[in-house]
Coordinates of C-alpha atoms and ligand atoms in Angstrom, one line a residue:
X108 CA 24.4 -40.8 1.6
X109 CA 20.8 -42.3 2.0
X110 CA 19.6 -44.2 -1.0
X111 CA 16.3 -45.2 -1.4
X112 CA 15.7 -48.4 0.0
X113 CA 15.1 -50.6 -3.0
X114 CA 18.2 -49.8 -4.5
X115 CA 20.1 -49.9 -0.8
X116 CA 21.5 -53.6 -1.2
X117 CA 21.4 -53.8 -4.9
X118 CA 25.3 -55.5 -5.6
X119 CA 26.7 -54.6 -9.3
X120 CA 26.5 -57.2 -12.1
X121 CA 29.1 -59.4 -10.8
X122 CA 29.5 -61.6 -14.6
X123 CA 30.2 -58.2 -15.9
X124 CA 32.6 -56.6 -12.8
X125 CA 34.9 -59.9 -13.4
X126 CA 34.7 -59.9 -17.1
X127 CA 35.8 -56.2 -17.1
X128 CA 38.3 -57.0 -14.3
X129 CA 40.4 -59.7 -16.4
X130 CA 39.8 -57.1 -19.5
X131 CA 41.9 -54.5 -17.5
X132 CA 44.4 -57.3 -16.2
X133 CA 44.5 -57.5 -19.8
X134 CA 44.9 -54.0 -21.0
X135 CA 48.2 -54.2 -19.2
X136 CA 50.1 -56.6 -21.2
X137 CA 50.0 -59.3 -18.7
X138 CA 48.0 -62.7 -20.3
X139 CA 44.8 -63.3 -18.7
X140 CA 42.8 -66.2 -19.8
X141 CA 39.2 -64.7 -19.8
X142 CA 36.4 -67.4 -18.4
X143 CA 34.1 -64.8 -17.5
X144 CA 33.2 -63.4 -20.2
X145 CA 28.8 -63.8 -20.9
X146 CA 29.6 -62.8 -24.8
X147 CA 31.1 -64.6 -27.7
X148 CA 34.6 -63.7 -28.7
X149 CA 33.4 -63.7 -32.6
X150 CA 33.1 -60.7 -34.1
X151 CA 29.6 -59.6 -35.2
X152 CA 29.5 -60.6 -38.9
X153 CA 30.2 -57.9 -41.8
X154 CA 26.2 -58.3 -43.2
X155 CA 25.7 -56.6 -39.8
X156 CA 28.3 -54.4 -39.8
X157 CA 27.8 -53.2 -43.5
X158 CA 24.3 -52.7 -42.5
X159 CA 24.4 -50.2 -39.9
X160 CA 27.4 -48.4 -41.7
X161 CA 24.4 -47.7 -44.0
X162 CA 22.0 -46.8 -41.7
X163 CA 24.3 -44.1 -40.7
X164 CA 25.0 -42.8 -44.2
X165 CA 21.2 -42.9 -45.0
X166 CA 20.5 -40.7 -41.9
X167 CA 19.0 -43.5 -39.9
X168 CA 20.2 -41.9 -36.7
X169 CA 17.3 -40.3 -34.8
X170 CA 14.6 -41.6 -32.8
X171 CA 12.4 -44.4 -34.0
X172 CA 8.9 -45.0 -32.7
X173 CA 9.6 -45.9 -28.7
X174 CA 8.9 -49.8 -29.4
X175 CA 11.0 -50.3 -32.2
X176 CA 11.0 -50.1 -36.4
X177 CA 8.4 -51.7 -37.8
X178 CA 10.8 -53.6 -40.1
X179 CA 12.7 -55.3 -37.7
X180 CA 9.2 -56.0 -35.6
X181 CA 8.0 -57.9 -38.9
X182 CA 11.1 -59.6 -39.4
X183 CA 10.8 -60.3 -35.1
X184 CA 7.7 -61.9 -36.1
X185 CA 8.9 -64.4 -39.0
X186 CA 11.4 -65.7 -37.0
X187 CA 9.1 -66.5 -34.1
X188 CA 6.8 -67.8 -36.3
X189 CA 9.0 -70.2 -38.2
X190 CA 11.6 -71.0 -35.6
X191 CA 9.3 -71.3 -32.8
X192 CA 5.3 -71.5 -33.9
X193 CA 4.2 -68.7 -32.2
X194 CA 2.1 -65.9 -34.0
X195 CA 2.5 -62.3 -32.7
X196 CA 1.1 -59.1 -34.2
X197 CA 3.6 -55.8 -34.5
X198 CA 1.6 -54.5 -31.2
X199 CA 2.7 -57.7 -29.3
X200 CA 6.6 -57.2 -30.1
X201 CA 8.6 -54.5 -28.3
X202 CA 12.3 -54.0 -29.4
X203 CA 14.6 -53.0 -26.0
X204 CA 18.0 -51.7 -25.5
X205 CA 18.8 -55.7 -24.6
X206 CA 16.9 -58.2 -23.4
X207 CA 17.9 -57.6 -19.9
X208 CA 15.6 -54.1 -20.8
X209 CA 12.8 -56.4 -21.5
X210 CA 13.1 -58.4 -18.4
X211 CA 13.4 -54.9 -16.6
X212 CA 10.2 -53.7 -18.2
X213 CA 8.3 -56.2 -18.0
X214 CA 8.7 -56.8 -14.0
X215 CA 8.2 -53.1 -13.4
X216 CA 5.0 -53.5 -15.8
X217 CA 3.1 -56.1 -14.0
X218 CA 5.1 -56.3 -10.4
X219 CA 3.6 -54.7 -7.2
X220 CA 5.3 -53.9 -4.2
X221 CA 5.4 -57.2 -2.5
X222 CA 4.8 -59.9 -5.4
X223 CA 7.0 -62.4 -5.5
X224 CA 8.8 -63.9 -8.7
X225 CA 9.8 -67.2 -8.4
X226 CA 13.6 -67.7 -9.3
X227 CA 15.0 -70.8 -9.7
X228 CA 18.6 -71.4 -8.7
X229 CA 21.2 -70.9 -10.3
X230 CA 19.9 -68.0 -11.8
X231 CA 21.4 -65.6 -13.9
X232 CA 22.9 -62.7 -12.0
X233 CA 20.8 -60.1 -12.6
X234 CA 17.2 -61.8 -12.4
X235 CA 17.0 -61.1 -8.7
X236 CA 18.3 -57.7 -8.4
X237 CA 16.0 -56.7 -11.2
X238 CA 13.1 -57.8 -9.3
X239 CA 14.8 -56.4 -6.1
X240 CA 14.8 -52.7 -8.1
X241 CA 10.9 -53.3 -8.7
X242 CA 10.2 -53.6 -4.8
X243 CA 8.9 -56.9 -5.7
X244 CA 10.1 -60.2 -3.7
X245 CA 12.7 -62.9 -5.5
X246 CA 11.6 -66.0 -4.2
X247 CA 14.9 -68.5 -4.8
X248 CA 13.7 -71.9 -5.6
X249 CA 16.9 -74.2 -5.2
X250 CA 17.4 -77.0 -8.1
X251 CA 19.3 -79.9 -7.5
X252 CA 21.9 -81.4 -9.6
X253 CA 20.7 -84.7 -9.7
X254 CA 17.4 -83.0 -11.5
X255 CA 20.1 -81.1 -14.2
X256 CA 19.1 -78.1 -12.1
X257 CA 15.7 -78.2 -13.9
X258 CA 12.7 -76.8 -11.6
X259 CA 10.5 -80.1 -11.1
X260 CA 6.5 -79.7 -10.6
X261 CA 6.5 -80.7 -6.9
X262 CA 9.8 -77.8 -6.2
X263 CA 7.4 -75.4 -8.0
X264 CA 4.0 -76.2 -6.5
X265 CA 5.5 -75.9 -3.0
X266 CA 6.8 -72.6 -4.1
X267 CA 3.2 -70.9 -5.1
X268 CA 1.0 -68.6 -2.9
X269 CA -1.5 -66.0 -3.1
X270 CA 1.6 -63.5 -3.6
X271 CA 3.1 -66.0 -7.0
X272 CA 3.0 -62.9 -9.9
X273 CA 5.4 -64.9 -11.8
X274 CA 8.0 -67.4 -12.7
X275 CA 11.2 -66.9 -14.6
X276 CA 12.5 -69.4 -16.7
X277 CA 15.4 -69.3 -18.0
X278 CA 16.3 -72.6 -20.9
X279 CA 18.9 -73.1 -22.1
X280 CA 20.4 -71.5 -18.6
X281 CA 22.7 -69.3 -17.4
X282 CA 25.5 -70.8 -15.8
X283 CA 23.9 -74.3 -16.0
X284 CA 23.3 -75.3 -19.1
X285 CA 20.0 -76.7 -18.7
X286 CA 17.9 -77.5 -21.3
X287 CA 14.3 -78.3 -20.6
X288 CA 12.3 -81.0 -22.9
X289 CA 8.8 -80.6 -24.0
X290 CA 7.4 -82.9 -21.1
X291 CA 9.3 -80.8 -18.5
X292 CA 8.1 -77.9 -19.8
X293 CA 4.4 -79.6 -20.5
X294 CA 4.3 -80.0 -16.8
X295 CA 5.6 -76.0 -15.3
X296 CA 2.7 -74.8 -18.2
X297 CA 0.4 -76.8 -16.6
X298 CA 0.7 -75.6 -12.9
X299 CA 0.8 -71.9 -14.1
X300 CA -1.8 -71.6 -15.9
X301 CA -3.7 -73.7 -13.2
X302 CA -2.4 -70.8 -11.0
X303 CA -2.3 -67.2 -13.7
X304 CA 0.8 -67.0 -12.9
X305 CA 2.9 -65.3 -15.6
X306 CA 6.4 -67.0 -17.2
X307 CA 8.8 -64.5 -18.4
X308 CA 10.6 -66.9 -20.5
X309 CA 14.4 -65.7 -21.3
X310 CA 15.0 -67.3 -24.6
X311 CA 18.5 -65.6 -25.0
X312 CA 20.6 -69.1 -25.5
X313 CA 18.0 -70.4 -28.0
X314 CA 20.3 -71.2 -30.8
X315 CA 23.3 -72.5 -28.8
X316 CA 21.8 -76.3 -28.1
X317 CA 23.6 -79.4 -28.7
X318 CA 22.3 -82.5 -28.8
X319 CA 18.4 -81.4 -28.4
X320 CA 16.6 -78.2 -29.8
X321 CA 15.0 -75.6 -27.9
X322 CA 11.6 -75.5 -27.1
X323 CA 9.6 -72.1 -26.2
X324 CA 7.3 -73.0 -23.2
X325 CA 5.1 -70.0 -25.1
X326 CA 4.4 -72.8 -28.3
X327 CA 2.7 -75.4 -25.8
X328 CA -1.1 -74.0 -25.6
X329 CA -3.0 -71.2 -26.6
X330 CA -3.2 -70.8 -22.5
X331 CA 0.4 -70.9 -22.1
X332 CA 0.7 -68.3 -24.9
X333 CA -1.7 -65.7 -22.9
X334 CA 0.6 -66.2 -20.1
X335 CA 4.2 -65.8 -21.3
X336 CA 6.5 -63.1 -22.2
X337 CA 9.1 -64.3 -24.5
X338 CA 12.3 -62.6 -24.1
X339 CA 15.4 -62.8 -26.8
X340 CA 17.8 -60.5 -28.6
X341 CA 20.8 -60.8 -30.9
X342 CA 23.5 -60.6 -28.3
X343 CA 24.6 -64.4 -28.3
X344 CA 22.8 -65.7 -31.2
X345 CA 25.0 -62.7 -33.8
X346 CA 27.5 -62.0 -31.5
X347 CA 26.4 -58.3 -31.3
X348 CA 26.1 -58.2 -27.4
X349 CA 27.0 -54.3 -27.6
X350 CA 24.7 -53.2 -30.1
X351 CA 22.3 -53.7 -27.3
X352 CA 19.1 -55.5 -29.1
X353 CA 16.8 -57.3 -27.3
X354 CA 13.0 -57.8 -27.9
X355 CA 10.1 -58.9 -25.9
X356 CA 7.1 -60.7 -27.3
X357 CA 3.7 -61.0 -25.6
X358 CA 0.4 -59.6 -24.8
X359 CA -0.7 -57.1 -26.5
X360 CA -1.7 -54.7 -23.6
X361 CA 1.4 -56.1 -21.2
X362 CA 3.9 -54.9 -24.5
X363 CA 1.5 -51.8 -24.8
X364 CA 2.5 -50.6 -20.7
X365 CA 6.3 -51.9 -21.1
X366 CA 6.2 -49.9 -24.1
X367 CA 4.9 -46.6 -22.1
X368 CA 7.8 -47.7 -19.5
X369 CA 10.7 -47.3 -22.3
X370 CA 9.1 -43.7 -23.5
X371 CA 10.2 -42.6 -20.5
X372 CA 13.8 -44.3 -19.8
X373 CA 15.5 -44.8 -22.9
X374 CA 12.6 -43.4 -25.6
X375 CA 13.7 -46.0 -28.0
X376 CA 16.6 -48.9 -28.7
X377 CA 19.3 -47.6 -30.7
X378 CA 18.2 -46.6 -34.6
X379 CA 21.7 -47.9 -36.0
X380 CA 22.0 -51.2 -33.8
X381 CA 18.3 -51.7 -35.1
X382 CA 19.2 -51.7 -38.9
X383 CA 21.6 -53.8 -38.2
X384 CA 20.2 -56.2 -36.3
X385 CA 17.5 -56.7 -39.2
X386 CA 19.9 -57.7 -41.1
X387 CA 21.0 -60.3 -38.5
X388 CA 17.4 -61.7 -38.9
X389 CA 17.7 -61.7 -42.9
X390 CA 21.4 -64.3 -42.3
X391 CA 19.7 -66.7 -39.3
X392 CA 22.2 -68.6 -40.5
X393 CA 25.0 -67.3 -38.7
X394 CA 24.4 -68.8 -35.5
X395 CA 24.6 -72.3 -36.5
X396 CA 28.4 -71.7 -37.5
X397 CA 29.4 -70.7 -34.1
X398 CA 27.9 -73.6 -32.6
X399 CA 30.6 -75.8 -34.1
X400 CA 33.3 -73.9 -32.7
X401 CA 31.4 -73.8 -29.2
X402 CA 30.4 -77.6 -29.3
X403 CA 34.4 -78.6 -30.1
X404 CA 35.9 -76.2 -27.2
X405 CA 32.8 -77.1 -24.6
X406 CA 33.7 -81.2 -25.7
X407 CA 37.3 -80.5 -24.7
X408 CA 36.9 -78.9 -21.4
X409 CA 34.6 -81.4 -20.3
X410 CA 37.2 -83.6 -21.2
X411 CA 39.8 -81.9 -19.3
X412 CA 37.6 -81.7 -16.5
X413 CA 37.2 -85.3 -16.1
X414 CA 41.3 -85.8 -16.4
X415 CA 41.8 -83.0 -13.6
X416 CA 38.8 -84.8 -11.6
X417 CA 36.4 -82.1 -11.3
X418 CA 33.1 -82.4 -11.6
X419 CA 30.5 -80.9 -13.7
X420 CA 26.6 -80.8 -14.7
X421 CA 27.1 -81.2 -19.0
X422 CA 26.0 -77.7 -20.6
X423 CA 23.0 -78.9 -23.1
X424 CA 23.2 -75.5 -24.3
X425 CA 24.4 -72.2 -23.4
X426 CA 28.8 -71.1 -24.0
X427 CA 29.1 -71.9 -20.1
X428 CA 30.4 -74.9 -18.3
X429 CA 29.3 -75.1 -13.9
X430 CA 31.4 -77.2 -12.2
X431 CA 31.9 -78.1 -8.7
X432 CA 34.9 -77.2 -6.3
X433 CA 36.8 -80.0 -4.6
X434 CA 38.1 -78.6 -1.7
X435 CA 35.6 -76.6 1.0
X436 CA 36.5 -73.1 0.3
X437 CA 34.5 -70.7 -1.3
X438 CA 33.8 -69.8 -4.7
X439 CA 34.9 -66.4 -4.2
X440 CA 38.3 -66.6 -2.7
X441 CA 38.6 -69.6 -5.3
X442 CA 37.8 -67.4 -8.4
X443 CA 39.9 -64.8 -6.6
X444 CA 43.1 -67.1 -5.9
X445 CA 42.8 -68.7 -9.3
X446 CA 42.9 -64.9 -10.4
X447 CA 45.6 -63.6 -8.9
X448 CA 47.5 -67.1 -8.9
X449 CA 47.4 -68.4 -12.4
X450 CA 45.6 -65.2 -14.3
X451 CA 42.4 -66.8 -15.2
X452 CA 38.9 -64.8 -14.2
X453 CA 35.7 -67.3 -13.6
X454 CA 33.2 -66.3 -12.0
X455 CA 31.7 -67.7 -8.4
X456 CA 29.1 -69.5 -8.1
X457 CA 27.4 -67.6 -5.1
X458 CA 26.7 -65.0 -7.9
X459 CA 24.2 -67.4 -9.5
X460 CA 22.9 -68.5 -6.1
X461 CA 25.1 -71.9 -6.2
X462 CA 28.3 -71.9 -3.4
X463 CA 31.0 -74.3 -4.2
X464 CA 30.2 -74.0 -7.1
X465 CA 32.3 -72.2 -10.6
X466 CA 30.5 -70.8 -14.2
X467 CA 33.6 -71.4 -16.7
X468 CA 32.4 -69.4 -20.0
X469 CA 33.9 -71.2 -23.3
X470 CA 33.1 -68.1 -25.3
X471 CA 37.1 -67.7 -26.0
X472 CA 39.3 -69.1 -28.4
X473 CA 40.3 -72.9 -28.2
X474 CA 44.0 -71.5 -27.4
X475 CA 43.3 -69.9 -24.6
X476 CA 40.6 -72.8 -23.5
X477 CA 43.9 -75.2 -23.8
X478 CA 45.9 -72.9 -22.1
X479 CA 43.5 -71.8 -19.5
X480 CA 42.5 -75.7 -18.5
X481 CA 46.6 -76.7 -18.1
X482 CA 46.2 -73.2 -15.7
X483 CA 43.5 -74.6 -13.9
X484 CA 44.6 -78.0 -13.8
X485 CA 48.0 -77.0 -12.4
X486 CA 46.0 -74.3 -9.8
X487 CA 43.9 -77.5 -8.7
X488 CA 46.7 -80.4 -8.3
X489 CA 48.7 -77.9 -6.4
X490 CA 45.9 -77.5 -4.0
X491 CA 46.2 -81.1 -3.5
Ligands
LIG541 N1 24.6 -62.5 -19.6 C1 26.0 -62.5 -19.7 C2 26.6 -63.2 -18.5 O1 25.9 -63.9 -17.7 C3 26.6 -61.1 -19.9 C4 26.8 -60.3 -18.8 C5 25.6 -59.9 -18.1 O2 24.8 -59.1 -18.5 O3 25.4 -60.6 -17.1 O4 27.8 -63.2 -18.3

């Protein structure tokens, strides 16, 4: 079959092949301990649930205006307002079927054939076939560990050329961890608006931080502001990753042209999953309990890491934890022996751009964390 060239050597989503992988494992009877998994294990709260059991009785099942109710758009608003001091307008919000329809959007809005978007790595998964499936370029700028896997200024600079359309940002990260602080982010502000170069800003982990508090790079200047597309949704933060909410805030005629783009893909997000994800924004207190429970399990695998003598860069936020592979093999025939040998999925670091490297996800219970790190640490020693 010929298939057109820009989808060609697209590779599927390789956090969700895994996840579904040891889900099937599962489905079998035999005990898998799932690592892979990019979604908590908590259930989406009953306010939610209630909510769009309602929806559906009140008849709020056909199409709503292409970017999204107007209710949940005001209530979008508030929350960016008061969590993160930025002021939006309803025409500056668009409500997606996920954020990962945002990011899509919003590359195929502004992206011409041959722009490049600058990536830093490790990257989420999907952030360079997205930009792949735009015929644009992914230009992979590689972090080091000793910088927490944080872009610097001088890693960006060198980056930039006449082709730059924009940078991706990604804090807290996915698989890292990395949180960026007000000066870091003070400084990448600073050499893209010296440059107009857009940030798509992929806010996703915002409420899972530790032991500092997320900053939007969007809240730094009114310049900043102009440039960035703030990207979120209620996936992690409510634990509703299949209700499929995501939303996009930005400028107003950039929302206006993503908005035309989702007319004619999927015409509008979901009208249940909407109502209910309103009421997620009425109960922003929800997160904060699951952060408890993920603080305690990601404190006892780091733990365990350091007893089995692996290393690791210390997740400042995000459910993941990327650690380092001892021996010289690669991280897929690791993630594949420590599969097939001891039942527990990970997923390899070459997916996110890192070899020898391993994302561990800690959105599972603390059973199967303790069970899944005596797993590992048995899988590891016996490799010797
Ligand atoms: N974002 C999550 C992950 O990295 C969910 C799966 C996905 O869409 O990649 O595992």
């Amino acid at each position: 079959m010929k298939f057109a060239s820009r989808v060609r050597n697209v590779s599927p989503s390789a956090t969700l092949a895994i996840s579904a992988r040891a889900k099937e494992i599962r489905a079998t009877g035999e005990k898998v301990i799932n690592f892979a998994a990019g979604e908590p294990d908590f259930d989406t709260p009953e306010f939610v649930k209630k909510k769009a059991i309602e929806a559906i009785q009140q008849g709020k099942t056909k199409y709503t205006p292409v970017s999204g109710i107007e209710e949940l758009k005001k209530a979008i608003i508030r929350k960016l307002k008061e969590e993160n001091n930025l002021n939006y307008t309803p025409s500056q919000i668009l409500v997606c079927t996920g954020a990962k329809q945002g990011i899509y959007n919003f590359l195929q809005a502004v992206c011409e054939e041959g722009d490049e978007v600058i990536i830093p790595s490790p990257y989420w998964v999907s952030y360079p076939e997205i930009v792949n499936l735009c015929s644009a370029v992914p230009l992979i700028i590689p972090t080091e560990k000793v910088n927490g896997f944080k872009l610097t200024p001088s890693l960006l600079k060198s980056f930039i050329s006449a082709h730059t359309k924009v940078l991706i940002l990604n804090s807290p990260a996915n698989p890292t961890g990395a949180l960026y602080t007000f000066s870091e982010l003070s400084k990448i502000a600073e050499i893209a608006v010296r440059h107009g170069i857009y940030i798509l800003s992929d806010e996703v982990y915002e409420k899972i931080t530790y032991e500092k508090k997320h900053i939007s790079i969007a809240s730094l200047s009114s310049e900043v502001y102009r440039l960035t597309v703030v990207v979120n949704g209620v996936s992690k933060s409510w634990a509703m990753t299949g209700w499929r909410i995501g939303y996009v805030a930005g400028d107003e005629q950039i929302i206006s042209k993503m908005s035309v783009i989702q007319s004619h893909s999927t015409s509008c997000p979901n009208s249940i999953a909407q109502y209910a994800a309103l009421a997620a924004f009425e109960e922003r207190e929800f997160p904060s309990q699951m952060l408890i429970e993920f603080r305690k399990r990601r404190d006892y695998i780091l733990k365990k890491l350091e007893e089995i003598g692996i290393s690791y860069i210390k997740p400042e936020g995000g459910f993941y934890v990327f650690f380092r592979i001892n021996s010289k093999e690669d991280s897929k025939s690791f993630a594949l022996k420590l599969l097939n040998e001891e039942r527990v999925a990970v997923v390899p670091g070459v997916a996110f751009g890192r070899e020898g490297w391993i994302r561990l996800s800690f959105a599972t219970s603390f059973e199967d964390i303790k069970e899944g790190m005596q797993r590992i640490e048995r899988f590891v020693r016996r490799r010797g």
